[in-house]
Amino acid sequence: MTDVTSDAYDDLFLGIPLPLPRPADGREVRDLAYPRFTVLLEPVRRLAVVTAVNIDGSELHDLPRTGEWQLDARVPAAEQTGPAVYAANDLDRGHLVRRRDPGWGSTAEAREAMEATFFYPNAAPQASSFNQSKELWLGLEDHVLQFADTTGERVSVFTAPVLADDDPPYRGIRIPRRFFKVAAWATQEGGSSHLAAAGFLLDQSELIDVSQGALAVPALGAFRTFQVPIADIQELSGVDLGELVAADVLPRFDGPGAPVRGEAAWRPLRAPADIVLS
């Protein structure tokens, strides 16, 4: 694959206007359009600050995995976290927009979109250790799609690492300790459509240790997954999530602009049954 189509994230996909979230501080980003998704690449951190994808669950394909990781020629290699960061260690190239998510429509369209997810701006370093919590994180979109089945199975998902200043340095980048995901869908109430959304956080802090100058993955570490107020995600990530905050199915009751409540007040997820979507 050498070319990238540019139909990108559609902010009217749900039938309700939902603009692409952007950094609240107006920092410079690179807008990269791919089939049915968009990546906002933060050139200083060399990682995405936001990704946004439209998923039509009624037209998804289950195609064999094709595509190879590659740099995006539209931006300098020095602004991307490329193959050197992932070489000879226990880091995975963690898809932000999942391979399957934009893979809908015709078979050719689905294959092109799936292969486009293998550009490095759509990846972020994740510990390779696999456990039940990470499996849950990987399946959140599927769970939301199943829930949204009665409204046409259309979901828009926003995913990115939380780019914190105290993320540990490694090979010229800083490895994110947390990742956020916000899923949005339309609900029918009183004869009209309303936006609904749910926010999630994955924490890999226990699995990332660079204190000795090299990456180490503690044997007893674990991924931790939470459902959290979208307002908390907005504060932690520095991304303006707009209408998604008000549409949260897990609202905060301490008012807008309140400080992040933190892990003690978040909802830990151990199985899909723990997720609140209504």
PDB file of C-alpha atoms in Angstrom:
ATOM      1  CA  MET A   1       0.000   0.000   0.000  1.00  0.00           C
ATOM      2  CA  THR A   2       1.482   3.334  -1.058  1.00  0.00           C
ATOM      3  CA  ASP A   3      -1.456   5.755  -1.209  1.00  0.00           C
ATOM      4  CA  VAL A   4      -3.807   6.873   1.533  1.00  0.00           C
ATOM      5  CA  THR A   5      -7.370   7.884   0.760  1.00  0.00           C
ATOM      6  CA  SER A   6      -8.658  10.854   2.698  1.00  0.00           C
ATOM      7  CA  ASP A   7     -12.357  10.379   3.460  1.00  0.00           C
ATOM      8  CA  ALA A   8     -11.443  10.517   7.155  1.00  0.00           C
ATOM      9  CA  TYR A   9     -13.600  10.753  10.257  1.00  0.00           C
ATOM     10  CA  ASP A  10     -17.144  11.969   9.512  1.00  0.00           C
ATOM     11  CA  ASP A  11     -18.589  14.217  12.212  1.00  0.00           C
ATOM     12  CA  LEU A  12     -22.167  13.591  10.994  1.00  0.00           C
ATOM     13  CA  PHE A  13     -21.829   9.803  10.986  1.00  0.00           C
ATOM     14  CA  LEU A  14     -24.179   9.298  13.954  1.00  0.00           C
ATOM     15  CA  GLY A  15     -26.824  11.664  12.569  1.00  0.00           C
ATOM     16  CA  ILE A  16     -25.895  14.103  15.345  1.00  0.00           C
ATOM     17  CA  PRO A  17     -23.028  16.598  14.838  1.00  0.00           C
ATOM     18  CA  LEU A  18     -19.960  15.376  16.724  1.00  0.00           C
ATOM     19  CA  PRO A  19     -16.857  17.400  15.806  1.00  0.00           C
ATOM     20  CA  LEU A  20     -13.406  15.847  15.956  1.00  0.00           C
ATOM     21  CA  PRO A  21     -11.962  16.528  19.431  1.00  0.00           C
ATOM     22  CA  ARG A  22      -8.827  18.652  19.518  1.00  0.00           C
ATOM     23  CA  PRO A  23      -6.236  19.667  22.128  1.00  0.00           C
ATOM     24  CA  ALA A  24      -7.728  22.258  24.450  1.00  0.00           C
ATOM     25  CA  ASP A  25      -4.518  24.307  24.489  1.00  0.00           C
ATOM     26  CA  GLY A  26      -4.426  24.703  20.696  1.00  0.00           C
ATOM     27  CA  ARG A  27      -1.059  22.968  20.357  1.00  0.00           C
ATOM     28  CA  GLU A  28       0.194  22.169  16.888  1.00  0.00           C
ATOM     29  CA  VAL A  29      -0.876  18.788  15.535  1.00  0.00           C
ATOM     30  CA  ARG A  30      -0.686  17.029  12.189  1.00  0.00           C
ATOM     31  CA  ASP A  31      -4.113  16.159  10.779  1.00  0.00           C
ATOM     32  CA  LEU A  32      -3.802  12.793   9.049  1.00  0.00           C
ATOM     33  CA  ALA A  33      -6.848  11.495   7.200  1.00  0.00           C
ATOM     34  CA  TYR A  34      -7.263   7.786   6.515  1.00  0.00           C
ATOM     35  CA  PRO A  35     -10.243   5.725   5.300  1.00  0.00           C
ATOM     36  CA  ARG A  36     -12.994   6.338   7.859  1.00  0.00           C
ATOM     37  CA  PHE A  37     -10.637   7.584  10.544  1.00  0.00           C
ATOM     38  CA  THR A  38      -8.429  10.520  11.434  1.00  0.00           C
ATOM     39  CA  VAL A  39      -5.265  10.750  13.522  1.00  0.00           C
ATOM     40  CA  LEU A  40      -4.123  13.991  15.133  1.00  0.00           C
ATOM     41  CA  LEU A  41      -0.394  13.456  15.541  1.00  0.00           C
ATOM     42  CA  GLU A  42       1.444  15.466  18.193  1.00  0.00           C
ATOM     43  CA  PRO A  43       4.841  16.074  16.550  1.00  0.00           C
ATOM     44  CA  VAL A  44       6.739  16.830  19.768  1.00  0.00           C
ATOM     45  CA  ARG A  45       5.638  13.656  21.546  1.00  0.00           C
ATOM     46  CA  ARG A  46       5.590  11.767  18.205  1.00  0.00           C
ATOM     47  CA  LEU A  47       2.325  10.082  19.202  1.00  0.00           C
ATOM     48  CA  ALA A  48      -1.352  10.667  18.533  1.00  0.00           C
ATOM     49  CA  VAL A  49      -3.143  13.051  20.829  1.00  0.00           C
ATOM     50  CA  VAL A  50      -6.503  11.928  19.375  1.00  0.00           C
ATOM     51  CA  THR A  51      -7.736   9.301  16.929  1.00  0.00           C
ATOM     52  CA  ALA A  52     -11.340   9.192  15.718  1.00  0.00           C
ATOM     53  CA  VAL A  53     -13.026   6.394  13.784  1.00  0.00           C
ATOM     54  CA  ASN A  54     -16.524   5.737  12.458  1.00  0.00           C
ATOM     55  CA  ILE A  55     -17.726   2.136  12.835  1.00  0.00           C
ATOM     56  CA  ASP A  56     -20.778   0.736  11.066  1.00  0.00           C
ATOM     57  CA  GLY A  57     -21.359  -2.543  12.855  1.00  0.00           C
ATOM     58  CA  SER A  58     -23.985  -3.674  10.361  1.00  0.00           C
ATOM     59  CA  GLU A  59     -21.419  -3.706   7.520  1.00  0.00           C
ATOM     60  CA  LEU A  60     -18.236  -4.890   9.234  1.00  0.00           C
ATOM     61  CA  HIS A  61     -16.096  -7.494   7.468  1.00  0.00           C
ATOM     62  CA  ASP A  62     -14.022 -10.221   9.079  1.00  0.00           C
ATOM     63  CA  LEU A  63     -11.092 -10.323   6.656  1.00  0.00           C
ATOM     64  CA  PRO A  64      -7.698 -12.013   7.051  1.00  0.00           C
ATOM     65  CA  ARG A  65      -5.048  -9.781   8.569  1.00  0.00           C
ATOM     66  CA  THR A  66      -3.126  -7.921   5.857  1.00  0.00           C
ATOM     67  CA  GLY A  67      -0.916  -4.849   6.022  1.00  0.00           C
ATOM     68  CA  GLU A  68       2.531  -4.030   7.349  1.00  0.00           C
ATOM     69  CA  TRP A  69       3.590  -1.296   9.713  1.00  0.00           C
ATOM     70  CA  GLN A  70       5.063   1.683   7.874  1.00  0.00           C
ATOM     71  CA  LEU A  71       5.834   5.347   8.361  1.00  0.00           C
ATOM     72  CA  ASP A  72       3.423   7.891   6.902  1.00  0.00           C
ATOM     73  CA  ALA A  73       5.245   9.813   4.170  1.00  0.00           C
ATOM     74  CA  ARG A  74       3.046  12.875   4.689  1.00  0.00           C
ATOM     75  CA  VAL A  75       4.952  13.841   7.849  1.00  0.00           C
ATOM     76  CA  PRO A  76       8.672  13.684   8.680  1.00  0.00           C
ATOM     77  CA  ALA A  77       9.918  10.414  10.142  1.00  0.00           C
ATOM     78  CA  ALA A  78      11.313  12.385  13.105  1.00  0.00           C
ATOM     79  CA  GLU A  79       7.730  13.248  14.114  1.00  0.00           C
ATOM     80  CA  GLN A  80       6.617   9.609  14.260  1.00  0.00           C
ATOM     81  CA  THR A  81       7.338   6.828  16.742  1.00  0.00           C
ATOM     82  CA  GLY A  82       8.770   4.349  14.279  1.00  0.00           C
ATOM     83  CA  PRO A  83      10.211   0.829  14.301  1.00  0.00           C
ATOM     84  CA  ALA A  84      13.337   1.626  16.345  1.00  0.00           C
ATOM     85  CA  VAL A  85      11.260   2.180  19.486  1.00  0.00           C
ATOM     86  CA  TYR A  86       9.736  -1.304  19.253  1.00  0.00           C
ATOM     87  CA  ALA A  87      12.878  -3.278  18.372  1.00  0.00           C
ATOM     88  CA  ALA A  88      14.258  -5.972  20.709  1.00  0.00           C
ATOM     89  CA  ASN A  89      12.027  -5.275  23.698  1.00  0.00           C
ATOM     90  CA  ASP A  90       8.661  -6.176  25.197  1.00  0.00           C
ATOM     91  CA  LEU A  91       6.701  -3.359  23.565  1.00  0.00           C
ATOM     92  CA  ASP A  92       3.872  -3.927  21.115  1.00  0.00           C
ATOM     93  CA  ARG A  93       2.778  -1.560  18.395  1.00  0.00           C
ATOM     94  CA  GLY A  94      -0.591  -0.982  19.976  1.00  0.00           C
ATOM     95  CA  HIS A  95      -3.249  -0.094  17.417  1.00  0.00           C
ATOM     96  CA  LEU A  96      -5.181   2.999  18.510  1.00  0.00           C
ATOM     97  CA  VAL A  97      -7.838   2.674  15.818  1.00  0.00           C
ATOM     98  CA  ARG A  98      -8.258  -1.104  15.806  1.00  0.00           C
ATOM     99  CA  ARG A  99      -7.595  -2.918  12.553  1.00  0.00           C
ATOM    100  CA  ARG A 100     -11.188  -4.087  12.222  1.00  0.00           C
ATOM    101  CA  ASP A 101     -12.995  -0.867  13.177  1.00  0.00           C
ATOM    102  CA  PRO A 102     -12.934   0.998   9.816  1.00  0.00           C
ATOM    103  CA  GLY A 103     -13.257  -2.266   7.855  1.00  0.00           C
ATOM    104  CA  TRP A 104     -16.803  -1.933   6.566  1.00  0.00           C
ATOM    105  CA  GLY A 105     -18.543  -1.248   3.252  1.00  0.00           C
ATOM    106  CA  SER A 106     -17.457  -3.184   0.194  1.00  0.00           C
ATOM    107  CA  THR A 107     -14.767  -5.825   0.575  1.00  0.00           C
ATOM    108  CA  ALA A 108     -12.251  -3.629  -1.249  1.00  0.00           C
ATOM    109  CA  GLU A 109     -13.101  -0.611   0.900  1.00  0.00           C
ATOM    110  CA  ALA A 110     -12.852  -2.657   4.068  1.00  0.00           C
ATOM    111  CA  ARG A 111      -9.452  -4.090   3.126  1.00  0.00           C
ATOM    112  CA  GLU A 112      -8.043  -0.657   2.266  1.00  0.00           C
ATOM    113  CA  ALA A 113      -9.274   0.807   5.545  1.00  0.00           C
ATOM    114  CA  MET A 114      -7.920  -2.098   7.607  1.00  0.00           C
ATOM    115  CA  GLU A 115      -4.496  -1.837   5.987  1.00  0.00           C
ATOM    116  CA  ALA A 116      -4.426   1.918   6.664  1.00  0.00           C
ATOM    117  CA  THR A 117      -4.478   1.218  10.400  1.00  0.00           C
ATOM    118  CA  PHE A 118      -0.863  -0.001  10.086  1.00  0.00           C
ATOM    119  CA  PHE A 119       0.654   3.460   9.704  1.00  0.00           C
ATOM    120  CA  TYR A 120       2.846   4.344  12.688  1.00  0.00           C
ATOM    121  CA  PRO A 121       0.879   7.487  13.675  1.00  0.00           C
ATOM    122  CA  ASN A 122      -1.909   5.036  14.586  1.00  0.00           C
ATOM    123  CA  ALA A 123       0.331   3.104  16.991  1.00  0.00           C
ATOM    124  CA  ALA A 124       1.526   3.683  20.527  1.00  0.00           C
ATOM    125  CA  PRO A 125       3.858   1.599  22.731  1.00  0.00           C
ATOM    126  CA  GLN A 126       2.024  -0.924  24.867  1.00  0.00           C
ATOM    127  CA  ALA A 127       3.489  -3.612  27.088  1.00  0.00           C
ATOM    128  CA  SER A 128       3.240  -6.973  25.372  1.00  0.00           C
ATOM    129  CA  SER A 129       2.091  -8.813  28.496  1.00  0.00           C
ATOM    130  CA  PHE A 130      -1.425 -10.078  27.927  1.00  0.00           C
ATOM    131  CA  ASN A 131      -4.048 -10.584  30.589  1.00  0.00           C
ATOM    132  CA  GLN A 132      -7.796 -10.441  31.040  1.00  0.00           C
ATOM    133  CA  SER A 133      -7.852  -6.688  31.546  1.00  0.00           C
ATOM    134  CA  LYS A 134      -6.160  -6.021  28.215  1.00  0.00           C
ATOM    135  CA  GLU A 135      -8.516  -8.457  26.513  1.00  0.00           C
ATOM    136  CA  LEU A 136     -11.421  -6.452  27.913  1.00  0.00           C
ATOM    137  CA  TRP A 137      -9.908  -3.204  26.615  1.00  0.00           C
ATOM    138  CA  LEU A 138      -9.520  -4.676  23.135  1.00  0.00           C
ATOM    139  CA  GLY A 139     -13.174  -5.694  23.118  1.00  0.00           C
ATOM    140  CA  LEU A 140     -14.794  -2.490  24.352  1.00  0.00           C
ATOM    141  CA  GLU A 141     -15.852  -1.319  20.874  1.00  0.00           C
ATOM    142  CA  ASP A 142     -17.504  -4.678  20.215  1.00  0.00           C
ATOM    143  CA  HIS A 143     -19.406  -4.457  23.474  1.00  0.00           C
ATOM    144  CA  VAL A 144     -20.641  -0.933  22.683  1.00  0.00           C
ATOM    145  CA  LEU A 145     -21.623  -2.004  19.151  1.00  0.00           C
ATOM    146  CA  GLN A 146     -23.713  -4.841  20.560  1.00  0.00           C
ATOM    147  CA  PHE A 147     -25.401  -2.416  22.935  1.00  0.00           C
ATOM    148  CA  ALA A 148     -26.107   0.036  20.078  1.00  0.00           C
ATOM    149  CA  ASP A 149     -27.645  -2.697  17.914  1.00  0.00           C
ATOM    150  CA  THR A 150     -31.153  -1.258  18.282  1.00  0.00           C
ATOM    151  CA  THR A 151     -30.037   2.083  16.829  1.00  0.00           C
ATOM    152  CA  GLY A 152     -28.295   0.771  13.711  1.00  0.00           C
ATOM    153  CA  GLU A 153     -24.972  -0.331  15.190  1.00  0.00           C
ATOM    154  CA  ARG A 154     -23.177   2.928  14.398  1.00  0.00           C
ATOM    155  CA  VAL A 155     -20.526   4.066  16.849  1.00  0.00           C
ATOM    156  CA  SER A 156     -17.784   6.685  16.761  1.00  0.00           C
ATOM    157  CA  VAL A 157     -14.744   5.954  18.914  1.00  0.00           C
ATOM    158  CA  PHE A 158     -11.978   8.286  20.089  1.00  0.00           C
ATOM    159  CA  THR A 159      -8.779   6.684  21.387  1.00  0.00           C
ATOM    160  CA  ALA A 160      -5.305   7.941  22.261  1.00  0.00           C
ATOM    161  CA  PRO A 161      -2.550   7.736  24.827  1.00  0.00           C
ATOM    162  CA  VAL A 162      -2.715  10.208  27.688  1.00  0.00           C
ATOM    163  CA  LEU A 163       0.395  12.284  26.950  1.00  0.00           C
ATOM    164  CA  ALA A 164       1.509  13.179  30.468  1.00  0.00           C
ATOM    165  CA  ASP A 165       4.628  15.187  31.288  1.00  0.00           C
ATOM    166  CA  ASP A 166       5.856  12.529  33.705  1.00  0.00           C
ATOM    167  CA  ASP A 167       5.667   9.603  31.260  1.00  0.00           C
ATOM    168  CA  PRO A 168       8.976   7.691  31.411  1.00  0.00           C
ATOM    169  CA  PRO A 169      11.555   8.491  28.701  1.00  0.00           C
ATOM    170  CA  TYR A 170      12.734   5.700  26.427  1.00  0.00           C
ATOM    171  CA  ARG A 171      14.629   5.792  23.110  1.00  0.00           C
ATOM    172  CA  GLY A 172      13.847   9.411  22.395  1.00  0.00           C
ATOM    173  CA  ILE A 173      10.160   9.291  23.286  1.00  0.00           C
ATOM    174  CA  ARG A 174       8.081   9.100  26.455  1.00  0.00           C
ATOM    175  CA  ILE A 175       6.111   5.900  26.909  1.00  0.00           C
ATOM    176  CA  PRO A 176       2.497   6.692  27.824  1.00  0.00           C
ATOM    177  CA  ARG A 177       1.330   5.095  31.034  1.00  0.00           C
ATOM    178  CA  ARG A 178      -2.363   5.504  30.285  1.00  0.00           C
ATOM    179  CA  PHE A 179      -4.694   5.309  27.296  1.00  0.00           C
ATOM    180  CA  PHE A 180      -8.211   6.658  26.952  1.00  0.00           C
ATOM    181  CA  LYS A 181     -11.151   5.578  24.848  1.00  0.00           C
ATOM    182  CA  VAL A 182     -14.511   7.310  24.427  1.00  0.00           C
ATOM    183  CA  ALA A 183     -17.302   5.577  22.512  1.00  0.00           C
ATOM    184  CA  ALA A 184     -20.326   7.547  21.277  1.00  0.00           C
ATOM    185  CA  TRP A 185     -23.617   6.459  19.763  1.00  0.00           C
ATOM    186  CA  ALA A 186     -27.123   7.814  19.131  1.00  0.00           C
ATOM    187  CA  THR A 187     -30.075   6.850  21.293  1.00  0.00           C
ATOM    188  CA  GLN A 188     -33.772   7.340  20.583  1.00  0.00           C
ATOM    189  CA  GLU A 189     -35.823   9.101  23.219  1.00  0.00           C
ATOM    190  CA  GLY A 190     -39.104  10.925  22.875  1.00  0.00           C
ATOM    191  CA  GLY A 191     -39.084  10.542  19.104  1.00  0.00           C
ATOM    192  CA  SER A 192     -35.704  12.211  18.637  1.00  0.00           C
ATOM    193  CA  SER A 193     -32.043  11.207  18.627  1.00  0.00           C
ATOM    194  CA  HIS A 194     -29.711  12.020  21.470  1.00  0.00           C
ATOM    195  CA  LEU A 195     -25.985  11.527  21.878  1.00  0.00           C
ATOM    196  CA  ALA A 196     -24.746   9.010  24.446  1.00  0.00           C
ATOM    197  CA  ALA A 197     -21.118   8.265  25.326  1.00  0.00           C
ATOM    198  CA  ALA A 198     -18.956   6.219  27.658  1.00  0.00           C
ATOM    199  CA  GLY A 199     -15.337   6.779  28.676  1.00  0.00           C
ATOM    200  CA  PHE A 200     -12.650   4.253  29.569  1.00  0.00           C
ATOM    201  CA  LEU A 201      -9.059   4.322  30.756  1.00  0.00           C
ATOM    202  CA  LEU A 202      -6.329   1.681  30.462  1.00  0.00           C
ATOM    203  CA  ASP A 203      -3.418   1.958  32.870  1.00  0.00           C
ATOM    204  CA  GLN A 204      -0.145   0.128  32.101  1.00  0.00           C
ATOM    205  CA  SER A 205       1.931   1.894  34.747  1.00  0.00           C
ATOM    206  CA  GLU A 206       2.710  -1.372  36.541  1.00  0.00           C
ATOM    207  CA  LEU A 207       4.119  -2.833  33.318  1.00  0.00           C
ATOM    208  CA  ILE A 208       6.524  -0.058  32.336  1.00  0.00           C
ATOM    209  CA  ASP A 209       9.815   0.398  34.180  1.00  0.00           C
ATOM    210  CA  VAL A 210      12.726   2.353  32.697  1.00  0.00           C
ATOM    211  CA  SER A 211      14.378   3.265  35.997  1.00  0.00           C
ATOM    212  CA  GLN A 212      17.550   1.366  35.032  1.00  0.00           C
ATOM    213  CA  GLY A 213      17.785   3.039  31.636  1.00  0.00           C
ATOM    214  CA  ALA A 214      16.198   0.144  29.763  1.00  0.00           C
ATOM    215  CA  LEU A 215      12.671  -1.096  29.405  1.00  0.00           C
ATOM    216  CA  ALA A 216      11.626  -3.746  31.915  1.00  0.00           C
ATOM    217  CA  VAL A 217       8.256  -5.415  32.361  1.00  0.00           C
ATOM    218  CA  PRO A 218       7.696  -6.471  35.991  1.00  0.00           C
ATOM    219  CA  ALA A 219       6.534 -10.066  36.223  1.00  0.00           C
ATOM    220  CA  LEU A 220       3.655  -9.285  38.574  1.00  0.00           C
ATOM    221  CA  GLY A 221       2.459  -6.153  36.785  1.00  0.00           C
ATOM    222  CA  ALA A 222      -0.966  -5.881  35.209  1.00  0.00           C
ATOM    223  CA  PHE A 223      -3.081  -3.767  32.925  1.00  0.00           C
ATOM    224  CA  ARG A 224      -5.890  -2.051  34.771  1.00  0.00           C
ATOM    225  CA  THR A 225      -9.078  -0.976  32.992  1.00  0.00           C
ATOM    226  CA  PHE A 226     -11.616   1.524  34.314  1.00  0.00           C
ATOM    227  CA  GLN A 227     -14.814   3.191  33.226  1.00  0.00           C
ATOM    228  CA  VAL A 228     -14.304   6.827  34.134  1.00  0.00           C
ATOM    229  CA  PRO A 229     -16.208  10.081  33.726  1.00  0.00           C
ATOM    230  CA  ILE A 230     -15.452  11.633  30.336  1.00  0.00           C
ATOM    231  CA  ALA A 231     -14.864  14.900  32.176  1.00  0.00           C
ATOM    232  CA  ASP A 232     -11.926  13.214  33.933  1.00  0.00           C
ATOM    233  CA  ILE A 233     -10.548  12.028  30.587  1.00  0.00           C
ATOM    234  CA  GLN A 234     -10.804  15.574  29.260  1.00  0.00           C
ATOM    235  CA  GLU A 235      -8.830  16.933  32.214  1.00  0.00           C
ATOM    236  CA  LEU A 236      -6.186  14.175  32.133  1.00  0.00           C
ATOM    237  CA  SER A 237      -5.616  14.251  28.374  1.00  0.00           C
ATOM    238  CA  GLY A 238      -5.895  17.975  27.711  1.00  0.00           C
ATOM    239  CA  VAL A 239      -8.247  17.181  24.824  1.00  0.00           C
ATOM    240  CA  ASP A 240     -11.467  19.159  24.445  1.00  0.00           C
ATOM    241  CA  LEU A 241     -14.118  16.428  24.251  1.00  0.00           C
ATOM    242  CA  GLY A 242     -16.961  18.880  23.735  1.00  0.00           C
ATOM    243  CA  GLU A 243     -20.456  17.393  23.716  1.00  0.00           C
ATOM    244  CA  LEU A 244     -19.132  14.014  24.790  1.00  0.00           C
ATOM    245  CA  VAL A 245     -18.801  15.253  28.374  1.00  0.00           C
ATOM    246  CA  ALA A 246     -22.493  16.146  28.636  1.00  0.00           C
ATOM    247  CA  ALA A 247     -23.495  12.908  26.861  1.00  0.00           C
ATOM    248  CA  ASP A 248     -21.690  10.689  29.389  1.00  0.00           C
ATOM    249  CA  VAL A 249     -23.748   7.766  30.690  1.00  0.00           C
ATOM    250  CA  LEU A 250     -21.551   7.812  33.796  1.00  0.00           C
ATOM    251  CA  PRO A 251     -21.849  11.490  34.728  1.00  0.00           C
ATOM    252  CA  ARG A 252     -19.975  13.402  37.349  1.00  0.00           C
ATOM    253  CA  PHE A 253     -22.089  15.095  39.956  1.00  0.00           C
ATOM    254  CA  ASP A 254     -19.561  17.674  41.157  1.00  0.00           C
ATOM    255  CA  GLY A 255     -20.002  20.119  38.275  1.00  0.00           C
ATOM    256  CA  PRO A 256     -17.975  21.074  35.195  1.00  0.00           C
ATOM    257  CA  GLY A 257     -14.351  22.013  35.733  1.00  0.00           C
ATOM    258  CA  ALA A 258     -14.094  20.052  38.969  1.00  0.00           C
ATOM    259  CA  PRO A 259     -10.763  18.333  39.619  1.00  0.00           C
ATOM    260  CA  VAL A 260     -10.181  14.800  38.416  1.00  0.00           C
ATOM    261  CA  ARG A 261     -11.534  12.496  41.102  1.00  0.00           C
ATOM    262  CA  GLY A 262      -8.908   9.839  40.499  1.00  0.00           C
ATOM    263  CA  GLU A 263      -8.683   6.106  40.617  1.00  0.00           C
ATOM    264  CA  ALA A 264     -10.460   5.709  43.950  1.00  0.00           C
ATOM    265  CA  ALA A 265     -13.663   7.034  42.358  1.00  0.00           C
ATOM    266  CA  TRP A 266     -13.348   5.245  39.006  1.00  0.00           C
ATOM    267  CA  ARG A 267     -15.230   2.078  38.142  1.00  0.00           C
ATOM    268  CA  PRO A 268     -12.821  -0.876  37.774  1.00  0.00           C
ATOM    269  CA  LEU A 269     -13.700  -3.249  34.953  1.00  0.00           C
ATOM    270  CA  ARG A 270     -13.011  -6.953  35.175  1.00  0.00           C
ATOM    271  CA  ALA A 271     -15.637  -8.229  32.738  1.00  0.00           C
ATOM    272  CA  PRO A 272     -18.065  -6.747  30.185  1.00  0.00           C
ATOM    273  CA  ALA A 273     -20.862  -7.054  32.739  1.00  0.00           C
ATOM    274  CA  ASP A 274     -19.158  -4.306  34.793  1.00  0.00           C
ATOM    275  CA  ILE A 275     -19.628  -1.706  32.024  1.00  0.00           C
ATOM    276  CA  VAL A 276     -22.387   0.891  32.378  1.00  0.00           C
ATOM    277  CA  LEU A 277     -23.896   1.963  29.025  1.00  0.00           C
ATOM    278  CA  SER A 278     -27.318   3.235  30.035  1.00  0.00           C
TER     279      SER A 278
END
